[in-house]
CSV table of C-alpha atoms and ligand atoms in Angstrom, one decimal:
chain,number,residue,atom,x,y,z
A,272,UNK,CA,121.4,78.2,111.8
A,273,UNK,CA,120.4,81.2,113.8
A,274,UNK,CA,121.7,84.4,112.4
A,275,UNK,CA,121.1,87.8,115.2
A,276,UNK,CA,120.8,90.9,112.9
A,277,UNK,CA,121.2,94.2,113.6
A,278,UNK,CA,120.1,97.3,111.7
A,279,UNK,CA,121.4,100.9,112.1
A,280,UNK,CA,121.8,102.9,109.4
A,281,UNK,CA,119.3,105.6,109.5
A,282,UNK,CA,116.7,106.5,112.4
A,283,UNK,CA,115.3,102.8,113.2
A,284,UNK,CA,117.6,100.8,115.6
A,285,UNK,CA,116.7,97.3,115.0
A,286,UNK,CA,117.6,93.6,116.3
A,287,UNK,CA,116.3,90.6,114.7
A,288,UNK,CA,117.0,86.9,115.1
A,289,UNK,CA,115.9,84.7,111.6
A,290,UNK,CA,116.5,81.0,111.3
A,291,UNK,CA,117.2,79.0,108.2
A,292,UNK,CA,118.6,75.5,107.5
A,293,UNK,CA,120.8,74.3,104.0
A,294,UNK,CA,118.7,74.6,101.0
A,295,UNK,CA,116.3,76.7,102.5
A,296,UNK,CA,114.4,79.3,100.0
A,297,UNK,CA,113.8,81.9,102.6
A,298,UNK,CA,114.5,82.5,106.2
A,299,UNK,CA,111.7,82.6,109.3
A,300,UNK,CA,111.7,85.3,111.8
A,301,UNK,CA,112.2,84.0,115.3
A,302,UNK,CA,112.2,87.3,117.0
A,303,UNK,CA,112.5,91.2,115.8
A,304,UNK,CA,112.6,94.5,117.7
A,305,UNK,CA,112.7,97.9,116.6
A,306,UNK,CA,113.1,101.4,118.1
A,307,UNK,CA,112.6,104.6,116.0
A,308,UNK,CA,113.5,108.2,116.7
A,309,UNK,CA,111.0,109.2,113.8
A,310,UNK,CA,108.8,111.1,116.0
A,311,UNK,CA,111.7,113.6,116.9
A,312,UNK,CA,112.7,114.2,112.9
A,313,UNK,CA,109.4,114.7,112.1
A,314,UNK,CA,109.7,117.6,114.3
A,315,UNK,CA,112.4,119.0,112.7
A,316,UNK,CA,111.1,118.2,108.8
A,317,UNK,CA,114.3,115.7,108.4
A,318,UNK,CA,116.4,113.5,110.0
A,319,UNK,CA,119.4,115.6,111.9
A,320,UNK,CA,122.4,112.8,112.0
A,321,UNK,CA,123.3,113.9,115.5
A,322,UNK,CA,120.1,113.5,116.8
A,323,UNK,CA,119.8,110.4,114.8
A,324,UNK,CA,123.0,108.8,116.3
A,325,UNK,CA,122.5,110.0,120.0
A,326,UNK,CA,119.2,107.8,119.7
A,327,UNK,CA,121.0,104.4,118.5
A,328,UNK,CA,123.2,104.3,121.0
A,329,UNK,CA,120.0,104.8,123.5
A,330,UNK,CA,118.3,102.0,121.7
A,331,UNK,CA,120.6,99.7,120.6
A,332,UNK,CA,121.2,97.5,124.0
A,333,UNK,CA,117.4,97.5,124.6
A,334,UNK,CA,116.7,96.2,120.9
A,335,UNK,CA,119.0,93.4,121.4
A,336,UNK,CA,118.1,92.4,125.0
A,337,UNK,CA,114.9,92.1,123.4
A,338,UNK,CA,115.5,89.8,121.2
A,339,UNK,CA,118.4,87.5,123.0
A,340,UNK,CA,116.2,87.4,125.8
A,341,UNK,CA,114.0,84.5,124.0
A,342,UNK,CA,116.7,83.4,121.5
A,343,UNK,CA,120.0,82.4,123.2
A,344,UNK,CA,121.8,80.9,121.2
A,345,UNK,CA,123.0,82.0,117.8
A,346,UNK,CA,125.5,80.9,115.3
A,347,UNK,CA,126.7,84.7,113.6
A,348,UNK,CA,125.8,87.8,113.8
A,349,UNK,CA,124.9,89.8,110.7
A,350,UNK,CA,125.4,94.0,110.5
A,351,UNK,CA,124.8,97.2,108.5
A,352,UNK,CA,127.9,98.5,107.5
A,353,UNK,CA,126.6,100.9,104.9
A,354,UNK,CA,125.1,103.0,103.1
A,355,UNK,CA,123.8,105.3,106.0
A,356,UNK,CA,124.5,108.1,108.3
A,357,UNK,CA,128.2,107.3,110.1
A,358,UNK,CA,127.1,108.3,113.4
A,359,UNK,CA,124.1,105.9,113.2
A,360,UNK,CA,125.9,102.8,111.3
A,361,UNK,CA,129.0,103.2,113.7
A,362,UNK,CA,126.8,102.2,116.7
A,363,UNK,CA,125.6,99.5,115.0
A,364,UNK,CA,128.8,98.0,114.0
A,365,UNK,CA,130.9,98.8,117.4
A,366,UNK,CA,128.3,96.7,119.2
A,367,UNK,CA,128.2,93.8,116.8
A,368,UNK,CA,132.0,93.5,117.2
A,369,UNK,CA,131.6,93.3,121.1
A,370,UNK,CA,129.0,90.9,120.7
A,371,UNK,CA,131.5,89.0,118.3
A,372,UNK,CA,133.9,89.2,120.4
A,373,UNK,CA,132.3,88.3,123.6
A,374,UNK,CA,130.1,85.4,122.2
A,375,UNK,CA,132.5,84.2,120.0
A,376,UNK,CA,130.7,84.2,117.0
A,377,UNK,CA,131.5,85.0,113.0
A,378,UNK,CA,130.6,88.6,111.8
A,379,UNK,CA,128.8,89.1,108.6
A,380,UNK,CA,128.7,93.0,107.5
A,381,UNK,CA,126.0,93.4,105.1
A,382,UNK,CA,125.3,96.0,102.6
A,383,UNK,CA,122.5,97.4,103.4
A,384,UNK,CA,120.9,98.2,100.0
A,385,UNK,CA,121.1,93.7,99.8
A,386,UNK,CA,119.3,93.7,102.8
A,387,UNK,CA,116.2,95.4,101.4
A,388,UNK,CA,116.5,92.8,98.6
A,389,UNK,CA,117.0,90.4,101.1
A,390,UNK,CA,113.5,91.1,102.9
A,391,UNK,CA,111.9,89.3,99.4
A,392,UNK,CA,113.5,86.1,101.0
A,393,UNK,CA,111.6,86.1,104.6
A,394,UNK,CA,108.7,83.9,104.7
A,395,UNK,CA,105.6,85.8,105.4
A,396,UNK,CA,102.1,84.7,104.3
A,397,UNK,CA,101.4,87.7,102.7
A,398,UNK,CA,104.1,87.5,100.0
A,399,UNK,CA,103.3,85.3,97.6
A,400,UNK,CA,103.6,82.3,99.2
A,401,UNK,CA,102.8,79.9,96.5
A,402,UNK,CA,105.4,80.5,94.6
A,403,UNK,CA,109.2,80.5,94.7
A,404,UNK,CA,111.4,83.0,93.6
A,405,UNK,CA,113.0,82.1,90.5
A,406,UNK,CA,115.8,83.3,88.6
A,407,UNK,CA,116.8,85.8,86.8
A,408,UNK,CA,114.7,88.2,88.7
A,409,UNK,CA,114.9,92.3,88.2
A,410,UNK,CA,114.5,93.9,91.7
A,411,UNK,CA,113.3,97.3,92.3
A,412,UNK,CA,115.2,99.2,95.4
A,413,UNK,CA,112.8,102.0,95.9
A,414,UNK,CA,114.2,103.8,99.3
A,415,UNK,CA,114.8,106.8,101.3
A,416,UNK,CA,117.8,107.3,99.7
A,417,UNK,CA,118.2,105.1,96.4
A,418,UNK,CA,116.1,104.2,93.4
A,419,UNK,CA,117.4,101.5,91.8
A,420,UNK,CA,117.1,98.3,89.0
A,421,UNK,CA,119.2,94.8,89.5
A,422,UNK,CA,119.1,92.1,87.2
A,423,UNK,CA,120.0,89.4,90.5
A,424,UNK,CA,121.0,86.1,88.4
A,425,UNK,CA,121.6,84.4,91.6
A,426,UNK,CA,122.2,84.9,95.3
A,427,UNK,CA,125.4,86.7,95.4
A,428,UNK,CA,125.2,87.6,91.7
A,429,UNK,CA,123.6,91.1,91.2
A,430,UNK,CA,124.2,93.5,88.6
A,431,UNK,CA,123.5,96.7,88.4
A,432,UNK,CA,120.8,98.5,85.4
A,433,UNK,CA,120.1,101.6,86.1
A,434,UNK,CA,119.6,104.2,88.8
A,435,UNK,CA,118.6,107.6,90.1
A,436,UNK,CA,120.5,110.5,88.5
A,437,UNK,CA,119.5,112.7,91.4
A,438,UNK,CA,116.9,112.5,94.0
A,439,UNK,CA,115.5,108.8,95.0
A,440,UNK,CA,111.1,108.8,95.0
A,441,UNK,CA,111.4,108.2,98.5
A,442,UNK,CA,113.6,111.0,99.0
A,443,UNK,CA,111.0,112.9,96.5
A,444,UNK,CA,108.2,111.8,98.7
A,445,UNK,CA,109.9,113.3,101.5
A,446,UNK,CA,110.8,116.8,99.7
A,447,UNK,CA,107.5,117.5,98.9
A,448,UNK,CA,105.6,116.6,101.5
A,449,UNK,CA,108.0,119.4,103.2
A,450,UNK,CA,106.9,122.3,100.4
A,451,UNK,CA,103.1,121.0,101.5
A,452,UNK,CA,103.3,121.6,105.0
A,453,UNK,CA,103.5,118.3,105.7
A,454,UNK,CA,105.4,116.1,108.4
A,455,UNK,CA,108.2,113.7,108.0
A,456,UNK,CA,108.4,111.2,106.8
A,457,UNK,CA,107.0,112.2,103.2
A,458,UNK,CA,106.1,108.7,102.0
A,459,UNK,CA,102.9,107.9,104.4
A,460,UNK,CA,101.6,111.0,104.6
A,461,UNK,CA,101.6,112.1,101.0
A,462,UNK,CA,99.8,108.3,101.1
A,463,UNK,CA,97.3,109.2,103.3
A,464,UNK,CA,96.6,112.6,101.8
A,465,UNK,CA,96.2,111.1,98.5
A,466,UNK,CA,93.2,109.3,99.5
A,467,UNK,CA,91.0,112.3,99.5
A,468,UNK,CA,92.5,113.5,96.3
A,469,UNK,CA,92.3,113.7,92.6
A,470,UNK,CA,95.5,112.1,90.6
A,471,UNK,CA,94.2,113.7,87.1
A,472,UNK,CA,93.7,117.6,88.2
A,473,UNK,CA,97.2,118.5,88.1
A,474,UNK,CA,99.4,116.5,85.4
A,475,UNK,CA,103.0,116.3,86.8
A,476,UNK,CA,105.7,115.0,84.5
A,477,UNK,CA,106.7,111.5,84.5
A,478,UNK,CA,110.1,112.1,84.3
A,479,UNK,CA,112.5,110.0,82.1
A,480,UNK,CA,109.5,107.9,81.8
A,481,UNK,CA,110.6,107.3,78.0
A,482,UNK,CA,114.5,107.7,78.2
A,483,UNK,CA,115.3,103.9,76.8
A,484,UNK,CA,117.4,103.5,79.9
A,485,UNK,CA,116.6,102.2,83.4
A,486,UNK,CA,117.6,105.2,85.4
A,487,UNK,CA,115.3,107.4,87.3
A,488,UNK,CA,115.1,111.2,88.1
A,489,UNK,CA,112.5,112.6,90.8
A,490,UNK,CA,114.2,116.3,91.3
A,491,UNK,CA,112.2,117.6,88.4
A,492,UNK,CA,109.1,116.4,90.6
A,493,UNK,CA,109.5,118.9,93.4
A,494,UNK,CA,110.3,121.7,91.0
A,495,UNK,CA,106.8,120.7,89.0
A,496,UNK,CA,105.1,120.8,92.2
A,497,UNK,CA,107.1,123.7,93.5
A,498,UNK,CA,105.9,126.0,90.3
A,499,UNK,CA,102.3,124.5,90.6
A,500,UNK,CA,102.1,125.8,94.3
A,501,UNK,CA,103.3,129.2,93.1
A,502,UNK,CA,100.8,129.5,90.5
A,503,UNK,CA,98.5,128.7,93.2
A,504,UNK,CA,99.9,131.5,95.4
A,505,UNK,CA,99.3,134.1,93.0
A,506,UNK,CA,95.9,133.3,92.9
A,507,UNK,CA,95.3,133.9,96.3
A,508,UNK,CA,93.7,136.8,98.1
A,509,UNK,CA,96.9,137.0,100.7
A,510,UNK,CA,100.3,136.0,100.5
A,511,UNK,CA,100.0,134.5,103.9
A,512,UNK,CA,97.1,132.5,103.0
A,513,UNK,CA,97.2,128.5,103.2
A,514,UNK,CA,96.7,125.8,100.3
A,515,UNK,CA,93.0,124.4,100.8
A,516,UNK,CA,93.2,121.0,101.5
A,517,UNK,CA,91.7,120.1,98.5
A,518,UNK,CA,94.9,121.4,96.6
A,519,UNK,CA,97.1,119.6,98.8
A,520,UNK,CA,95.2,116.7,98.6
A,521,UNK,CA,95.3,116.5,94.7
A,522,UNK,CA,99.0,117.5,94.5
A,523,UNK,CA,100.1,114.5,96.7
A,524,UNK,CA,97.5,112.0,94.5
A,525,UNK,CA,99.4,113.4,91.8
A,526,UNK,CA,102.8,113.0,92.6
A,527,UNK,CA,102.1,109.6,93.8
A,528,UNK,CA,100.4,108.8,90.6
A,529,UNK,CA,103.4,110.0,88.8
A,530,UNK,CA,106.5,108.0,91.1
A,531,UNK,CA,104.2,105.2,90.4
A,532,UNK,CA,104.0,105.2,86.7
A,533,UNK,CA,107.4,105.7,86.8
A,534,UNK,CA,108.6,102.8,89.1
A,535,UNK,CA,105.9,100.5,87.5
A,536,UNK,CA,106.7,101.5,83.9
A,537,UNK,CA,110.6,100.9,84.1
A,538,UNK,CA,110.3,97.8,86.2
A,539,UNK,CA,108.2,96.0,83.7
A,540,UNK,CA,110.6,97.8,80.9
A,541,UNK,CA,113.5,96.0,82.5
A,542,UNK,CA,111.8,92.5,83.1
A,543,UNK,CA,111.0,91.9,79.4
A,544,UNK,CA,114.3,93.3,78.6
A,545,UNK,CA,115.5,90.9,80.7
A,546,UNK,CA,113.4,87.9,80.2
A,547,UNK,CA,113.1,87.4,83.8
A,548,UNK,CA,111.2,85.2,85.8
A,549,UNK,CA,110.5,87.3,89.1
A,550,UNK,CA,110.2,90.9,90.1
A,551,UNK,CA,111.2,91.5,93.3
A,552,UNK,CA,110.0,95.4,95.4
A,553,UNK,CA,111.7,96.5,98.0
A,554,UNK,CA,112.4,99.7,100.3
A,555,UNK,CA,110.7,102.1,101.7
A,556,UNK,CA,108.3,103.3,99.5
A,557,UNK,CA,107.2,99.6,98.3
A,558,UNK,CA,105.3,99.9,101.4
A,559,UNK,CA,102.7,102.3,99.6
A,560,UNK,CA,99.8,100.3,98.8
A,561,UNK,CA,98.7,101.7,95.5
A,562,UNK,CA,102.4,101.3,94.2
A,563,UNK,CA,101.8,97.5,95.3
A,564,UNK,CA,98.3,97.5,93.9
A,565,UNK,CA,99.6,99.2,90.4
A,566,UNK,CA,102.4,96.2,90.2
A,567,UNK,CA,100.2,93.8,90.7
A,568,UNK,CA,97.8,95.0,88.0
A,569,UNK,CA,100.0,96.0,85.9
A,570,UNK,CA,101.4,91.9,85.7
A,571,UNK,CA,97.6,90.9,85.2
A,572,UNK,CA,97.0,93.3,82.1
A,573,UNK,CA,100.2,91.9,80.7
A,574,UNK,CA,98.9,88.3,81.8
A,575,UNK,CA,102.3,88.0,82.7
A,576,UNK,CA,103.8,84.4,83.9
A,577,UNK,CA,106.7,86.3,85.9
A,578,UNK,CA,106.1,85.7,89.9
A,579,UNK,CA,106.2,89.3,91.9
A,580,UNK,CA,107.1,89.5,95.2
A,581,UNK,CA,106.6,92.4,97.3
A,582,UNK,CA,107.0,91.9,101.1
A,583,UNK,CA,104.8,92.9,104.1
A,584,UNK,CA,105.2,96.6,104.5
A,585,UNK,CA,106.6,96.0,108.1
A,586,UNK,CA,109.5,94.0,105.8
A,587,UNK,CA,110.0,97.3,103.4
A,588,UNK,CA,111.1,99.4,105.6
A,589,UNK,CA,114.3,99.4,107.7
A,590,UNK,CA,114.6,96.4,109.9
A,591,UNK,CA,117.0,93.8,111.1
A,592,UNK,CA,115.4,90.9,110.1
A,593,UNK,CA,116.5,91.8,106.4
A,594,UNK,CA,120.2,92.2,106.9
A,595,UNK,CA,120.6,89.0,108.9
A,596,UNK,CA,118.5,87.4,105.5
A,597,UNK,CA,120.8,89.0,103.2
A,598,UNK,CA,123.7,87.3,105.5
A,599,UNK,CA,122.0,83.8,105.7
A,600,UNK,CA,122.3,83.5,102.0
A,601,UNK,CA,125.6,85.2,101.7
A,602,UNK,CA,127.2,84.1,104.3
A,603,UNK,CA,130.6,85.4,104.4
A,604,UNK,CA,132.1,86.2,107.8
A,605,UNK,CA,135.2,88.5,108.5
A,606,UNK,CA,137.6,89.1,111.1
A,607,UNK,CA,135.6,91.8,113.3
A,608,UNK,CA,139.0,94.2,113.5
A,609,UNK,CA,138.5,94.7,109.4
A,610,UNK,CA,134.9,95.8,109.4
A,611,UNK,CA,134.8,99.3,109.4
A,612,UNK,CA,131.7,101.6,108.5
A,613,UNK,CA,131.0,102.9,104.7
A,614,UNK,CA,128.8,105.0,104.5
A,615,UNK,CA,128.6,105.9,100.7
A,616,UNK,CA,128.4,101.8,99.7
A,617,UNK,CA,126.6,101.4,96.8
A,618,UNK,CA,126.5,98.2,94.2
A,619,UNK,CA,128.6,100.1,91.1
B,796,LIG,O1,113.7,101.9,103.0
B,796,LIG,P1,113.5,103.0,104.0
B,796,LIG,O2,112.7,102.7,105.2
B,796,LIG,O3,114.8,103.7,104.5
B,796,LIG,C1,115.9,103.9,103.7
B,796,LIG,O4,116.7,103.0,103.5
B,796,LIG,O5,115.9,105.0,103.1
B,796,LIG,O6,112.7,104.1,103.1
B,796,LIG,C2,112.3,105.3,103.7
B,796,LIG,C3,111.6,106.1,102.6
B,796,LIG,C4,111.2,107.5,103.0
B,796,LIG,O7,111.7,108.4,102.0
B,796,LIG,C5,109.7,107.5,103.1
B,796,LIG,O8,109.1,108.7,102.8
B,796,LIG,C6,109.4,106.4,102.1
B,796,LIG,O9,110.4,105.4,102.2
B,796,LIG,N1,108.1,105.7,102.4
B,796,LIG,C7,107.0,105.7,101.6
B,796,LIG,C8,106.0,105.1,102.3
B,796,LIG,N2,106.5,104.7,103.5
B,796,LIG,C9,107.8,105.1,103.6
B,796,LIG,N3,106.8,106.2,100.4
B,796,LIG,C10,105.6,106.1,99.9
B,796,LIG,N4,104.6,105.5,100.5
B,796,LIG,C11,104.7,105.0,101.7
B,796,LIG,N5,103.7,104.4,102.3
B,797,LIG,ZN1,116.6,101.3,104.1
């Protein structure tokens, strides 16, 4: 079966055809493409949902020509519907239902929250490809816009453990990077700044790091680094005067340090807890390569048997290929005239 996804929920407009057969573990990619209109938020220091939405509806043919052009014929067609910004997701999911309609194919909308789940089941080299993924698994959401644990039993059976009470890391990422000077997204800069800094010169909290529960809070991260900058300030000759680039270079190894403890520390919590036999990363900021490094040492010093999966960074962010995944192994079309956008889906 060939599934065509498309992916619009934010600022990437994506199109991806995946293929997989009955039994299958995970999916192949036969063809992707992806636009973004990142350059233009990182402008503004956010994304600005007009702007955001004016772009899909540039992209969104292109994307999909792209991919049909090589892969003709399909068997469904797999969408966002939510969570996301409505202008964006409303692009997507008009031009799905044409494509429905016109090809006469089955609709799948997809939650797009399963579809970074869903990028653990795409067969890439890279992610562990010895081993299967077995369940019960806990899976780590780690986005833009959501922090979140899953115990996933099964395909189709996910529950729920704990989330963000206020601000997701990525989100976080993003925040801070804005009270440094820094550009849009957060997430890779903070990354690549970090590199020249020291995690251990400013100690940020860990926040909720012992709270017995799985959910997360990152808001009292900006504020820490908020007050450290002040301190800073005073310090200074002239109000106008910059942070050296030593200081910002030591705050972002430290706020990194700290979302990664974090992440790691609950993950792990929830996976004994559990008694799981995989962990499986996803979103966003699963792409950063000391979070994936941290994981995987983390499961050596424990000389843990559970299999983690983490998938190509390329696979962590938004794409298509993940939603028409999460439809492959959920596949549960519906009449195209009742899918309508959501915006504020969530799993709860
Ligand atoms: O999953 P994603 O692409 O979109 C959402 O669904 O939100 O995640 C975007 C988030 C942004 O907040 C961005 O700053 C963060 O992921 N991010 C990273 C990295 N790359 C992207 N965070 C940390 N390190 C990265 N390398
Ligand atoms: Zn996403």
């Amino acid at each position: 079966m060939k599934i065509l996804g498309i992916e619009t929920s934010c600022d990437e407009t994506a199109a991806s055809i995946i293929k997989g057969e009955k039994n299958d573990s995970k999916v192949k990619v036969l063809k992707s493409s992806i636009a973004t209109s990142l350059s233009l938020h990182s402008k503004t220091g956010g994304i600005i949902p007009e702007i955001a939405a004016r772009q899909q509806i540039k992209y969104i043919l292109p994307v999909i020509e792209n991919v049909l052009e090589s892969e003709k014929n399909i068997d469904a067609i797999a969408v966002t519907m939510g969570p996301g910004l409505v202008g964006s997701l409303i692009v997507g999911i008009e031009t799905a239902k044409t494509f429905s309609l016109l090809l006469k194919k089955p609709i799948i909308p997809v939650n797009h929250l399963m579809g970074h789940i869903y990028a653990n089941f795409i067969s890439d080299p890279s992610n562990n490809p010895n081993k299967e993924i077995q369940f019960p698994a806990i899976v780590l959401i780690a986005s833009g816009g959501h922090t979140e644990l899953l115990l996933m039993e099964k395909h189709g059976k996910i529950k729920w453990i704990g989330g963000t009470r206020d601000d997701a890391a990525g989100e976080a990422f993003d925040k801070i990077a804005r009270l440094l000077g820094l550009s849009y997204p957060g997430g890779p800069v903070i990354e690549e700044t970090a590199k020249k800094g020291n995690p251990d010169v400013f100690r940020l909290p860990r926040p909720m790091i012992g709270s017995g529960d799985f959910d997360f809070s990152f808001s009292g991260l900006k504020t820490a680094v908020l007050k450290e900058i002040n301190i800073i300030k005073t310090k200074l000759q002239s109000k106008s005067e910059n942070l050296s680039k030593e200081v910002i270079a030591n705050l972002c190894a430290s706020v990194e340090q700290s979302v990664i403890d974090v992440l790691v520390n609950k993950t792990f919590k929830a996976a004994q807890k559990y008694k799981v036999k995989s962990i499986l990363l996803s979103g966003g900021v699963t792409s950063n390569k000391n979070l994936r490094e941290q994981f995987k040492l983390e499961m050596e010093n424990l000389k843990s048997e559970i299999g983690l999966f983490v998938p190509p960074p390329y696979l962590c962010t938004d794409n298509a290929s993940m939603i028409a995944s999460a439809a492959f192994f959920n596949f549960n079309p519906i009449p195209f005239e009742k899918i309508t956008v959501k915006p504020d889906l969530y799993f709860k």
